[in-house]
Coordinates of C-alpha atoms in Angstrom, one line a residue:
Chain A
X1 CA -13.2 42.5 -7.8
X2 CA -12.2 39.0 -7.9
X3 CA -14.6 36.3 -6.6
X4 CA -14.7 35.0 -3.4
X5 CA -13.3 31.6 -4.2
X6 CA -10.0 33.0 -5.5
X7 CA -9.3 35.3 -2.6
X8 CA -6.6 34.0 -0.1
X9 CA -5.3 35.4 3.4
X10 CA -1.8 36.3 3.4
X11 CA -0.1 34.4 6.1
X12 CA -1.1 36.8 8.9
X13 CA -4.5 36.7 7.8
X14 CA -4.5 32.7 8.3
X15 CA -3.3 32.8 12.0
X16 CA -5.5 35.9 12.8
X17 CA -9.0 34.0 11.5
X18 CA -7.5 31.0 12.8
X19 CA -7.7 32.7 16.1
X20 CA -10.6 34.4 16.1
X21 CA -13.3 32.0 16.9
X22 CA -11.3 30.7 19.8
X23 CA -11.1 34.7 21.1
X24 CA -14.9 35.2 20.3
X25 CA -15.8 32.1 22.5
X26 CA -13.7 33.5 25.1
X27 CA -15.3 36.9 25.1
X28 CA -18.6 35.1 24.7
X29 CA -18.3 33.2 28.3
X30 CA -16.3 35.9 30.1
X31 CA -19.6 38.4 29.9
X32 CA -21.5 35.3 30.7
X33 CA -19.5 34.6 33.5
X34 CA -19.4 38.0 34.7
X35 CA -23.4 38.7 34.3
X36 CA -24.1 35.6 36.1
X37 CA -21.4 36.0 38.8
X38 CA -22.5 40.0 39.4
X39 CA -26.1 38.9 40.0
X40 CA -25.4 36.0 42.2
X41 CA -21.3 35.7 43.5
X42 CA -21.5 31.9 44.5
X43 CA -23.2 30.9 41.0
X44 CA -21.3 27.6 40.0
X45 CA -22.3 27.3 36.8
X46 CA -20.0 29.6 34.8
X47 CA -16.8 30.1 37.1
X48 CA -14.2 33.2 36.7
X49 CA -10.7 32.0 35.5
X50 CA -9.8 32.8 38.5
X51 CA -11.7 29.8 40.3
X52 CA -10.7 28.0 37.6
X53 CA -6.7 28.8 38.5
X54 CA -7.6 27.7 41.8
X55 CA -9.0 24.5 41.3
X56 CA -6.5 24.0 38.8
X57 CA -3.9 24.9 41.9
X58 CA -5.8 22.9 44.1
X59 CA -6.0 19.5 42.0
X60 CA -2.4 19.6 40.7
X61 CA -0.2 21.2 42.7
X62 CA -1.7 20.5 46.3
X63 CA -1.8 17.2 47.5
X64 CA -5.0 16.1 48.1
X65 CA -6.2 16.3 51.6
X66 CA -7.4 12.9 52.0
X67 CA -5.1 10.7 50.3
X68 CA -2.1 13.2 49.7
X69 CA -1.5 12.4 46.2
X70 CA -1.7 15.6 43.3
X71 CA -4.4 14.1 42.2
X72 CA -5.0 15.5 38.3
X73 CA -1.6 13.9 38.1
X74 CA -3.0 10.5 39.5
X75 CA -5.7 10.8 37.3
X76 CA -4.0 11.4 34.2
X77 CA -1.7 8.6 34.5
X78 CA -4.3 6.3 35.2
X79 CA -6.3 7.4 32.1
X80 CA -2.8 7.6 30.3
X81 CA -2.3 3.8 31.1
X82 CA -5.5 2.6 30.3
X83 CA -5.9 4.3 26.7
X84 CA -1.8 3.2 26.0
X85 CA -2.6 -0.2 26.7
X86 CA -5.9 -0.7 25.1
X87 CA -4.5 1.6 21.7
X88 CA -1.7 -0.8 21.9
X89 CA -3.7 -4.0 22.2
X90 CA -5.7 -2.7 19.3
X91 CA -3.0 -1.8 17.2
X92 CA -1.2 -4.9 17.6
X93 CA -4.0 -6.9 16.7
X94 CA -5.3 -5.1 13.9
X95 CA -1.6 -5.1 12.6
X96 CA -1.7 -9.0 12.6
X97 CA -5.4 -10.0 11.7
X98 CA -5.5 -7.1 9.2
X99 CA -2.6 -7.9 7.3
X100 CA -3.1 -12.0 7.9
X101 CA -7.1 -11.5 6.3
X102 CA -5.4 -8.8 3.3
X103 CA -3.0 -11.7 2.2
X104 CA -3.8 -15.1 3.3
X105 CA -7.7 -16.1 1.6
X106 CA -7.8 -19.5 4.2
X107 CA -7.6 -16.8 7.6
X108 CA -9.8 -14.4 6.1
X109 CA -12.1 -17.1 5.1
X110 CA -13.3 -17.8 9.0
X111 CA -12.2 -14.8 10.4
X112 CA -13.6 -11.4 7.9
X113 CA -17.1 -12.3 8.6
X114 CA -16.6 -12.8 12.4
X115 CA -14.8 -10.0 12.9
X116 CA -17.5 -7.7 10.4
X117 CA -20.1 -9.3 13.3
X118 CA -18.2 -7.8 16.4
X119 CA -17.8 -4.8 14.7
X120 CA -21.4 -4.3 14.2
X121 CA -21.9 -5.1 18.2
X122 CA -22.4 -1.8 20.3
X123 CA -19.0 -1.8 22.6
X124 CA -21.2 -0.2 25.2
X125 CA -23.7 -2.5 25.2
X126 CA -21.4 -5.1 26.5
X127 CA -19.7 -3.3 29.1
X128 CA -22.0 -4.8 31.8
X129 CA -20.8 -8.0 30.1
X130 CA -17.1 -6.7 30.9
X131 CA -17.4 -5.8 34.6
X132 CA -19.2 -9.1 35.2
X133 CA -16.5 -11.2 33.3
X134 CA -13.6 -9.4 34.2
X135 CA -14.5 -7.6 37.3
X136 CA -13.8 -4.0 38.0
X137 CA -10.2 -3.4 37.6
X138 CA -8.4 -2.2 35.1
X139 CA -8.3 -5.3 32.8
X140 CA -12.5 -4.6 31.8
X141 CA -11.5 -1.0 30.8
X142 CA -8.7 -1.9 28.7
X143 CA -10.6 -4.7 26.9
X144 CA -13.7 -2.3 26.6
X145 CA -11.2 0.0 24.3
X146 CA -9.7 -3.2 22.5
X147 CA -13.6 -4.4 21.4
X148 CA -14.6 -0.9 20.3
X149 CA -11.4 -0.1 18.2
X150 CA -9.7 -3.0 16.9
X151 CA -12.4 -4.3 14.4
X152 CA -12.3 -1.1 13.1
X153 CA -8.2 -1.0 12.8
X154 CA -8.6 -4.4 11.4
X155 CA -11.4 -3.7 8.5
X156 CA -9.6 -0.7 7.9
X157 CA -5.9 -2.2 7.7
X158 CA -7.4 -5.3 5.9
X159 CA -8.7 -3.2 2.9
X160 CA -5.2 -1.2 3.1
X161 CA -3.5 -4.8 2.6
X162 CA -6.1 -5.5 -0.7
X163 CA -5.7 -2.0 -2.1
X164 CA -1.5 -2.8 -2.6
X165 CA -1.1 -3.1 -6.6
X166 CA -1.2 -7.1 -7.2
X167 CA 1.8 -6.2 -10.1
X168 CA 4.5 -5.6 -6.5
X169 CA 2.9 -9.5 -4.9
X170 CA 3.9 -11.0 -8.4
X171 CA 7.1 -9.1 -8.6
X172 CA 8.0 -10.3 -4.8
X173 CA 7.2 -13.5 -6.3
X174 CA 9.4 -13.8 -9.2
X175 CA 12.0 -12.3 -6.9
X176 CA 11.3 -15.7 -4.9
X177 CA 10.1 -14.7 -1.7
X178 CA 8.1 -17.0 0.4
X179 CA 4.8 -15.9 1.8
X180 CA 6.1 -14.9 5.1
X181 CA 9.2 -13.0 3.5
X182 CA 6.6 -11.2 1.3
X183 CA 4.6 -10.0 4.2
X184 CA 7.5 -9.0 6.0
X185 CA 9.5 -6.9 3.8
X186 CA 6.6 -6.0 1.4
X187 CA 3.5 -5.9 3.0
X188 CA 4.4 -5.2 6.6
X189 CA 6.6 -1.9 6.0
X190 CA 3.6 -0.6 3.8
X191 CA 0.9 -1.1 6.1
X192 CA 2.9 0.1 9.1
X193 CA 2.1 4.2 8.1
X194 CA -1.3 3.3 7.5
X195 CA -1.9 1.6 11.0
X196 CA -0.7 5.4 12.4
X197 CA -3.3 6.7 10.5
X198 CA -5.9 4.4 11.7
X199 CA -5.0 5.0 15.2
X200 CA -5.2 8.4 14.9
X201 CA -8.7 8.6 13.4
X202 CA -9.9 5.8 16.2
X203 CA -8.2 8.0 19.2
X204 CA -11.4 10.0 19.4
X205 CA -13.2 6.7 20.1
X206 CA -11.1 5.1 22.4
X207 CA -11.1 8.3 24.9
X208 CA -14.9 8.0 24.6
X209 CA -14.6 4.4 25.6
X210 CA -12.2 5.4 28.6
X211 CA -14.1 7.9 30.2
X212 CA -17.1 5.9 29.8
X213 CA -15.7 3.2 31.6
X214 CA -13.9 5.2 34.0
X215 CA -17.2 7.0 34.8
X216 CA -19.0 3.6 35.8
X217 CA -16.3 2.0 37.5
X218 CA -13.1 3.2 38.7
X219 CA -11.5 5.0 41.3
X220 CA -9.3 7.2 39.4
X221 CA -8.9 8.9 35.8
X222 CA -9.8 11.8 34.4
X223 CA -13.4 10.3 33.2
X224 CA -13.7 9.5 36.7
X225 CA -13.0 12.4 38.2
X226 CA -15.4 14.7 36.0
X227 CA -18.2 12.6 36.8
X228 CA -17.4 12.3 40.5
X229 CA -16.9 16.1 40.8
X230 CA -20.2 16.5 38.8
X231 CA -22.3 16.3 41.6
X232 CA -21.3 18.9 43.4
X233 CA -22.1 20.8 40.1
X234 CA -18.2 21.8 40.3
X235 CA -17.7 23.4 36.9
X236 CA -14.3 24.9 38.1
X237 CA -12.5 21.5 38.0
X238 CA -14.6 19.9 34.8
X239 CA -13.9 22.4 32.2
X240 CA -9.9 22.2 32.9
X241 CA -10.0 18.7 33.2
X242 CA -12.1 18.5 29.6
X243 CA -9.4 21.0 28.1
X244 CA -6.5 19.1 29.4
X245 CA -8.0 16.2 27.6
X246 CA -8.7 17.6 24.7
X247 CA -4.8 18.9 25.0
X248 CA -3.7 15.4 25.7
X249 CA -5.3 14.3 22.6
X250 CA -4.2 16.7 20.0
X251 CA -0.6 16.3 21.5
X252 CA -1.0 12.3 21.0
X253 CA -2.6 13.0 17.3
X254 CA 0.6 15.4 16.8
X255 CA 3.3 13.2 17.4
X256 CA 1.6 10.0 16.0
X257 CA 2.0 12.6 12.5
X258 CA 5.5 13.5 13.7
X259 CA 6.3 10.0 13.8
X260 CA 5.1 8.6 10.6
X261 CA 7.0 11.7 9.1
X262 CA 10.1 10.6 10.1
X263 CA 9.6 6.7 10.2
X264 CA 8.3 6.7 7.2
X265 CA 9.1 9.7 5.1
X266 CA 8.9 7.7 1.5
X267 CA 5.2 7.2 2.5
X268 CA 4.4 11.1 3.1
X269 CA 6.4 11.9 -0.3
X270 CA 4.5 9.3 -2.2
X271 CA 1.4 10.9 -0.9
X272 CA 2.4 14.7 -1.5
X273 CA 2.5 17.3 0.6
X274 CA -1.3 16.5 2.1
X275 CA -0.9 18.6 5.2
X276 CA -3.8 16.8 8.0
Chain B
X1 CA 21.3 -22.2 -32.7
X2 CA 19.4 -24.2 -35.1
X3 CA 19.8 -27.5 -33.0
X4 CA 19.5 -25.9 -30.0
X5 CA 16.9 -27.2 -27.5
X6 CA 13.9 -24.6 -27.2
X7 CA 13.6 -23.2 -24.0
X8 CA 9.7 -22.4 -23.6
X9 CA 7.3 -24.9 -25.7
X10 CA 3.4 -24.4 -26.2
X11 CA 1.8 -27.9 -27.0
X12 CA -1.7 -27.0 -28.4
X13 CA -2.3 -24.6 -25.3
X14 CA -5.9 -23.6 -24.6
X15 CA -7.6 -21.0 -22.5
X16 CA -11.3 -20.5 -21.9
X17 CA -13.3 -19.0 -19.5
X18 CA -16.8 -21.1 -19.5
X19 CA -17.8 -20.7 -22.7
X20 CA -15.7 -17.8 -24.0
X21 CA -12.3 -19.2 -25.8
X22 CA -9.8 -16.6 -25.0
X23 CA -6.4 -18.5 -26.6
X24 CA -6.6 -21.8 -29.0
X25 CA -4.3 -24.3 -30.2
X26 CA -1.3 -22.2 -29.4
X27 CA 1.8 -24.2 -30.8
X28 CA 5.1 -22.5 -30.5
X29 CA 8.7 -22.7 -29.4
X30 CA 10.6 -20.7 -28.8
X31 CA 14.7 -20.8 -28.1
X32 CA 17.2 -19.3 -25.8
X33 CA 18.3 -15.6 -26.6
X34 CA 15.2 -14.8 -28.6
X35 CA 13.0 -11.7 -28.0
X36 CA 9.3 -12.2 -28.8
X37 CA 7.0 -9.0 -29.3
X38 CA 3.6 -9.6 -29.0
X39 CA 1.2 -7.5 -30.6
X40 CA -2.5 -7.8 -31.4
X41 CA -5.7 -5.5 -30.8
X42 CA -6.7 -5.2 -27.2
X43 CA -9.1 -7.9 -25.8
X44 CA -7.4 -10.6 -28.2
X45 CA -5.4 -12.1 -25.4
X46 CA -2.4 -10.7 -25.1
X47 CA -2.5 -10.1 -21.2
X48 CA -4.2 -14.3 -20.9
X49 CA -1.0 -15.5 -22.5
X50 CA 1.4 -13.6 -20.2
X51 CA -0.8 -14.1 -17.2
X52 CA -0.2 -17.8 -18.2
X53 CA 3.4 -18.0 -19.1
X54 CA 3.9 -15.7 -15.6
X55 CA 1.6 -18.6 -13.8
X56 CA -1.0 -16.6 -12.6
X57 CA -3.7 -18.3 -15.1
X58 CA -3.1 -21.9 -16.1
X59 CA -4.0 -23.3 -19.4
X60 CA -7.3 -25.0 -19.9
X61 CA -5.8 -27.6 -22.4
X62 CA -1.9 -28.4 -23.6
X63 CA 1.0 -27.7 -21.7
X64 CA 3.2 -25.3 -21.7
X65 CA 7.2 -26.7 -21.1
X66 CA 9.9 -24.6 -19.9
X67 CA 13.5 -26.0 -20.3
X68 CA 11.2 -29.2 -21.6
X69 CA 9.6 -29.4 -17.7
X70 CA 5.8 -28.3 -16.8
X71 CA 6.2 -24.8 -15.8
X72 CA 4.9 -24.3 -11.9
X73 CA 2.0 -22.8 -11.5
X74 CA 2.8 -19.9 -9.5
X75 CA 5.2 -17.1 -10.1
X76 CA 8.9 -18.3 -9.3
X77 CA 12.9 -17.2 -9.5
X78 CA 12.7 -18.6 -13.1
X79 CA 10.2 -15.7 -14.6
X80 CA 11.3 -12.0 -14.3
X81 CA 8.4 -9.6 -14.8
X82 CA 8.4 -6.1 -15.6
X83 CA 4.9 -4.4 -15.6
X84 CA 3.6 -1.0 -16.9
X85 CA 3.8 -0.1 -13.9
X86 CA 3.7 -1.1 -9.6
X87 CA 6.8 -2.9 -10.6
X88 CA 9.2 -1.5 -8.0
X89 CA 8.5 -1.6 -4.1
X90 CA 8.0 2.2 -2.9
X91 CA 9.1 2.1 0.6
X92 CA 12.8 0.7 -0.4
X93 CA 15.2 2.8 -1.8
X94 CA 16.8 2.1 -5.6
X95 CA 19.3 0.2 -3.8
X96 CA 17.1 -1.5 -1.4
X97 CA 14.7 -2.7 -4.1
X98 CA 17.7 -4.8 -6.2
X99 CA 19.0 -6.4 -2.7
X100 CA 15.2 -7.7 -2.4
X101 CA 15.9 -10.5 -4.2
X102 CA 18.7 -11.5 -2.6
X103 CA 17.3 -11.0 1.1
X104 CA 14.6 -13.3 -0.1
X105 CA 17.5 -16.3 0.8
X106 CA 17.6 -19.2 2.6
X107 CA 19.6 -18.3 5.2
X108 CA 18.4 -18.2 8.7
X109 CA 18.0 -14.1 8.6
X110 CA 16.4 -14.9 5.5
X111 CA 13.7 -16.8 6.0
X112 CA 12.9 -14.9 9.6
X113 CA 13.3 -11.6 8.1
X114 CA 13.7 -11.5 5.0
X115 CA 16.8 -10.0 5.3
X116 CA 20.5 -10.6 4.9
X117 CA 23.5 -10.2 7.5
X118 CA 27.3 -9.9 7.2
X119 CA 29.4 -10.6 4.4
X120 CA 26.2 -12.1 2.3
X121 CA 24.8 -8.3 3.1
X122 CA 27.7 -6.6 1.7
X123 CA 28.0 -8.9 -1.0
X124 CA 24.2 -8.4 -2.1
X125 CA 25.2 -4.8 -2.2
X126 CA 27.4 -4.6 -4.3
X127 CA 25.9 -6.9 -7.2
X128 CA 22.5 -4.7 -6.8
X129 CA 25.2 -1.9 -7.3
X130 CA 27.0 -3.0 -10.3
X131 CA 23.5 -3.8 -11.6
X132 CA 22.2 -0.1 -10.9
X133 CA 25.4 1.3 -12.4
X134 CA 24.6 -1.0 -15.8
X135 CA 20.8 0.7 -16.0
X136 CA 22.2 3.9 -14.9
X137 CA 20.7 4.7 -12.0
X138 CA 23.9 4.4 -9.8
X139 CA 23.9 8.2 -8.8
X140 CA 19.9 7.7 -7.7
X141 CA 20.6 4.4 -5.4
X142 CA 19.4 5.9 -2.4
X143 CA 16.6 7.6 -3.7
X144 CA 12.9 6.5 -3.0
X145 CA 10.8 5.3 -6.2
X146 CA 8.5 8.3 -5.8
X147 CA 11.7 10.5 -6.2
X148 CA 12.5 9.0 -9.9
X149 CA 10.9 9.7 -12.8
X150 CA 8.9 6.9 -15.2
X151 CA 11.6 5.9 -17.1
X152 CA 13.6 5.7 -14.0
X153 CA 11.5 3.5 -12.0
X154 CA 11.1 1.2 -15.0
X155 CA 14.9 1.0 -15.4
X156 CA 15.0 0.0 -11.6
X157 CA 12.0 -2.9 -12.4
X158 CA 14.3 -4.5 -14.7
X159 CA 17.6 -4.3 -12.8
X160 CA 15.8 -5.6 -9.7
X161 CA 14.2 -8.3 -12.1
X162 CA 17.7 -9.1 -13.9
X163 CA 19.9 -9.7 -10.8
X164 CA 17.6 -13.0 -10.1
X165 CA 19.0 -14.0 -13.6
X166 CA 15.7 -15.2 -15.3
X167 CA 15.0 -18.1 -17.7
X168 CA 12.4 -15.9 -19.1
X169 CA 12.2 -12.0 -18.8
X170 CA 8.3 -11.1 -19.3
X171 CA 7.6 -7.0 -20.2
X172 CA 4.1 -6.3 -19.9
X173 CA 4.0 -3.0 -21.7
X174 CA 6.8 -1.8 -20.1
X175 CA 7.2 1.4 -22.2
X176 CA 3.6 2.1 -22.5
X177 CA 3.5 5.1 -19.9
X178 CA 6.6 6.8 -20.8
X179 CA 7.3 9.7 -23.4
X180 CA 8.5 8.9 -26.7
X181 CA 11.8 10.2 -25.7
X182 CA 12.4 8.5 -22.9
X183 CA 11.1 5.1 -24.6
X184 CA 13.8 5.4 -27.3
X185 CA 16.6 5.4 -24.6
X186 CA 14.6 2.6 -23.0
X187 CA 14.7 0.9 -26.1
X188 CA 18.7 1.2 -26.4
X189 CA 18.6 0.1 -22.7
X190 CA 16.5 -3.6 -23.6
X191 CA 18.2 -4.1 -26.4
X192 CA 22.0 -3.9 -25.1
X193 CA 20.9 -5.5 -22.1
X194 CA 19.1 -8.2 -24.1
X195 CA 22.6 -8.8 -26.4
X196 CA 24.7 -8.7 -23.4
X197 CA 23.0 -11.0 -20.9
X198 CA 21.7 -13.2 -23.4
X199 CA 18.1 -13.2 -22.2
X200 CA 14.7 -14.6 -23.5
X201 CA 11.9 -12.1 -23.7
X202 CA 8.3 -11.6 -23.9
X203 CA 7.4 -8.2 -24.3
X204 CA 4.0 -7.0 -25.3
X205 CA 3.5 -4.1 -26.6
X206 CA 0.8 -1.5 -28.5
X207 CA 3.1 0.1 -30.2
X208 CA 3.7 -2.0 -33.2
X209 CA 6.6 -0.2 -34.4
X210 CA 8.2 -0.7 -30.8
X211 CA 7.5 -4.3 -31.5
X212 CA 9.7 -4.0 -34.7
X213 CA 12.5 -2.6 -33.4
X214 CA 13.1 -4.5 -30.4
X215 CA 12.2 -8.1 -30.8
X216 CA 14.2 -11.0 -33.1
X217 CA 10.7 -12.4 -33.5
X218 CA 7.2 -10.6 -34.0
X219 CA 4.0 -12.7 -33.1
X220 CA 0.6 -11.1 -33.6
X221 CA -2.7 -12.4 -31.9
X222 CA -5.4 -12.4 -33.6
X223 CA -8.5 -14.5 -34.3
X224 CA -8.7 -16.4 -37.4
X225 CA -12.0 -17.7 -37.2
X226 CA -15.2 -15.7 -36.6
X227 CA -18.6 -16.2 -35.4
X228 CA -20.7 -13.3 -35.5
X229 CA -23.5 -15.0 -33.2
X230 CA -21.3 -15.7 -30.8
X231 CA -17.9 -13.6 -30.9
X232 CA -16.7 -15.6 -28.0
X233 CA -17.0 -18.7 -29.3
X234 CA -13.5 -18.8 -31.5
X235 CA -10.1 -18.0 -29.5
X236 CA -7.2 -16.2 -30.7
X237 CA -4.2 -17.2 -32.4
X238 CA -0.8 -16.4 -33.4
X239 CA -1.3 -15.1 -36.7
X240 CA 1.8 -13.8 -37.6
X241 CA 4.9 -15.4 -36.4
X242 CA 7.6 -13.4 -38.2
X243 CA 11.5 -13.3 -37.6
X244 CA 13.0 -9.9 -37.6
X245 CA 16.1 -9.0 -39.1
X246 CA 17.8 -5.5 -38.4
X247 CA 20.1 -5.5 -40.8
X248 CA 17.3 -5.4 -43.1
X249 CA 14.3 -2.4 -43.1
X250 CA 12.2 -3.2 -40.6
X251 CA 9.7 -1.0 -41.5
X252 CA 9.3 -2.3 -44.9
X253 CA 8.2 -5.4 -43.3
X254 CA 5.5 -3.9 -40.9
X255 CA 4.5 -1.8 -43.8
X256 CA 3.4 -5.2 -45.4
X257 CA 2.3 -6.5 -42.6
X258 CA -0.2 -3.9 -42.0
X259 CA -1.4 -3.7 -45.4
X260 CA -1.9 -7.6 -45.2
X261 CA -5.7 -8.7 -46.1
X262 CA -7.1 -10.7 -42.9
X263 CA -5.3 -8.0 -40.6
X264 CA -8.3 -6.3 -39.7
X265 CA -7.5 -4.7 -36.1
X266 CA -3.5 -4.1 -37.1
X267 CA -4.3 -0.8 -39.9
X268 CA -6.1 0.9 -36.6
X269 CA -3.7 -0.6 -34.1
X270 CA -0.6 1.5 -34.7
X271 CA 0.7 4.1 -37.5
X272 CA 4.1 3.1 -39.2
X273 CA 6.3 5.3 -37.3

């Protein structure tokens, strides 16, 4: 008998157990479902797939009644938008205040304590702050995703910029670049896998930003329309809209890796073969 | 040679942090085409002096003169450095990594992108080729650093450092991380490339023997004077300053050297080999 610890699935094994929770939940709510629906037929609170497939019919393939638009559709876009341009924003920002407090001592001087202060600020707190000053549109949402995310892209990208091996600045040096042509071809193409990375650990946060938003103020989006539908307690459109999230971000996670791996594949080699 | 004007000069250079005297009354010279190894226990100041002659420290007293001008106190195109290691740039290929110092022009690409356009592209190209070809890495050009082995990526640190055509080549331990095996071919490698290209060098080294071998000139650092109340009060020196002939035994000579009374640290330094 060997122990525990040295005991691997073959790869069948792996994809079976891998499964397995996800079939156990399933069986879980299905007998839930079906005790709760055999004792009372209207009960809203755990819906059969099947009312599930209809709502699902209803929101995305039937235009809506009152404005004739496929609404999940609507909704997604309008999320999509939102969390594009306040990931971008982010990203973009991080990129240059990150690498511009990593490399030059007289910007991160003023700047690394103010931007340690912001960070500390609870983005949520401010969001009343954010209707007032930028009303209700779109623009408050956006900028509520920017102030929760990008001090943390910029902390994290900064320390990134400190952590490159002093021995490659000197060598760039002697090779007679200027401080900008250092950060260009040295710093920036280095950094540039590690910002992926930090946008794909801070995706999580941004959604939670979006849909909180979206749930105070808005008049579409997916955070918007779970919390609108949530008073008539209609579970049958909030769970597919939560897994159609939760779909939407595992597909943005994926290809964010996809395309590090192939913008960047003398990154992934230096770091082995780290599969997450 | 004899007359020849020296190309680095040390005029009573000092370097102390506070209260602790690293380096003292360091007077040498030094001319063009000599190889310097620089030995000495660790902590005796080894690093200090290259971090100075590479511009990263600067010298608390004297002045340090290359080509008989003040050298600048930041790194420049007149130093090439080789380190143990972090030399090379791992997100540019072998090939990419010897244009560097090209792309790092003047021209308007240059100085926007650090990059190079055209015929000045091309051209770039093919000098970091015939460079890569002379180290021996021509068949690995397009490979990434993390695809070569140690001695590889070393032999791509001092091609990409060569093709800006130094005053001064400085190896900091250069061989240190590499098996014995591979550090005799890098050895060969130095030294031809040394003879050919006529180069100055600084290399230090803990491998005293290596120090033999290579350089036309063996300095050892060490302090002279002690205070055993205050070990920081006395700097190091060049102790040794010995010109190496290999037409005769080296060995013999290091044999002496390490059997010399007042060379304390050198016995436990390094074995002969």
């Amino acid at each position: 008998m060997t122990r525990i610890i040295n005991r691997t699935p073959n790869r069948y094994g792996r994809i079976l157990l891998g499964i397995l929770p996800f079939a156990i939940l399933l069986l879980f709510y299905l007998s839930a479902s079906d005790a709760r629906l055999a004792e009372n037929p209207n009960d809203k609170l755990l819906p059969a797939f099947s009312s599930f497939a209809e709502a699902i019919e209803r929101m995305a393939f039937e235009p809506s009644k009152r404005t004739g638009e496929y609404l999940m559709w609507q909704d997604t876009g309008a999320s999509l938008a939102r969390l594009a341009m306040g990931v971008g924003i982010s990203g973009l920002i991080g990129l240059i205040i990150g690498i511009g407090n990593g490399m030059v001592p007289y910007m991160r001087s003023p700047l690394s304590p103010l931007v340690t202060a912001l960070s500390l600020i609870p983005p949520m707190a401010i969001l009343p702050i954010l209707f007032i000053v930028f009303g209700l549109g779109e623009l408050s949402k956006v900028v509520l995703i920017v102030i929760g995310i990008s001090p943390i892209i910029i902390r994290d990208l900064q320390l990134r910029t400190d952590a490159l091996p002093n021995e490659q600045l000197l060598k760039a040096q002697t090779l007679g670049g200027n401080s900008w042509q250092i950060i260009v071809r040295v710093v920036l193409p280095q950094i540039m896998p590690r910002l992926i990375e930090a946008v794909r650990l801070t995706l999580g946060s941004a959604w939670l930003f979006l849909i909180a938003a979206e749930a105070i103020a808005a008049t579409e989006g997916l955070g918007y329309r779970i919390f609108l539908v949530r008073r008539y307690l209609s579970m049958d459109v909030i769970l597919p809209y939560v897994l159609w999230i939760t779909a939407l971000a595992f597909a943005m996670d994926w290809s964010l890796k996809r395309l590090s791996l192939l913008a960047f594949p003398w990154y992934h080699k230096e770091q082995g073969s780290r599969d997450d | 040679m004899t007359d020849q004007k020296p190309i680095i000069e040390l005029n009573n250079v000092w370097k102390e942090y506070g209260d602790n005297v690293v380096l003292e009354r360091l007077n040498l010279s030094v001319k063009a085409g000599e190889f310097v190894s620089i030995v000495g226990a660790s902590g005796c100041g080894k690093t200090t002096f290259l971090n100075l002659m590479l511009g990263t420290e600067q010298a608390s007293r004297g002045e340090i003169l290359l080509d008989g001008a003040p050298l600048s106190a930041e790194p420049g195109v007149e130093r090439g450095i080789v380190f143990q290691r972090y030399s090379v740039f791992p997100h540019m290929t072998a090939l990419q990594n010897c244009m560097l110092g090209d792309e790092f022009s003047r021209s308007l690409s240059g100085l926007l992108l650090g990059r190079l356009v055209g015929k000045a592209k091309s051209d770039a190209r093919d000098r970091a080729m015939a460079m890569l070809e002379k180290v021996g890495l021509a068949n690995a050009a397009n490979r990434y650093p993390s695809e070569l082995s140690g001695g590889m990526q070393q032999r791509l640190a001092i091609a990409q450092a060569l093709l800006k055509q130094p005053r001064i080549l400085l190896l900091d331990e250069p061989f240190g991380a590499l098996d014995p095996g591979i550090r005799k071919d890098m050895h060969g490698l130095i030294g031809e490339l040394w003879q050919e290209q006529q180069l100055t060098v600084f290399m230090i080294t803990h491998d005293l023997s290596e120090g033999f071998q290579l350089g036309s000139r063996l300095w050892v650092f060490d302090k002279l004077r002690h205070d055993p109340q205050a070990p920081e009060r006395f700097g190091a020196q060049v102790t040794f300053d010995i010109p190496l002939h290999h037409d005769h035994a080296s060995a013999e000579q290091m044999n002496e050297l390490v059997t010399l009374p007042g060379t304390p640290h050198m016995a436990a330094l390094n074995s002969a080999s």
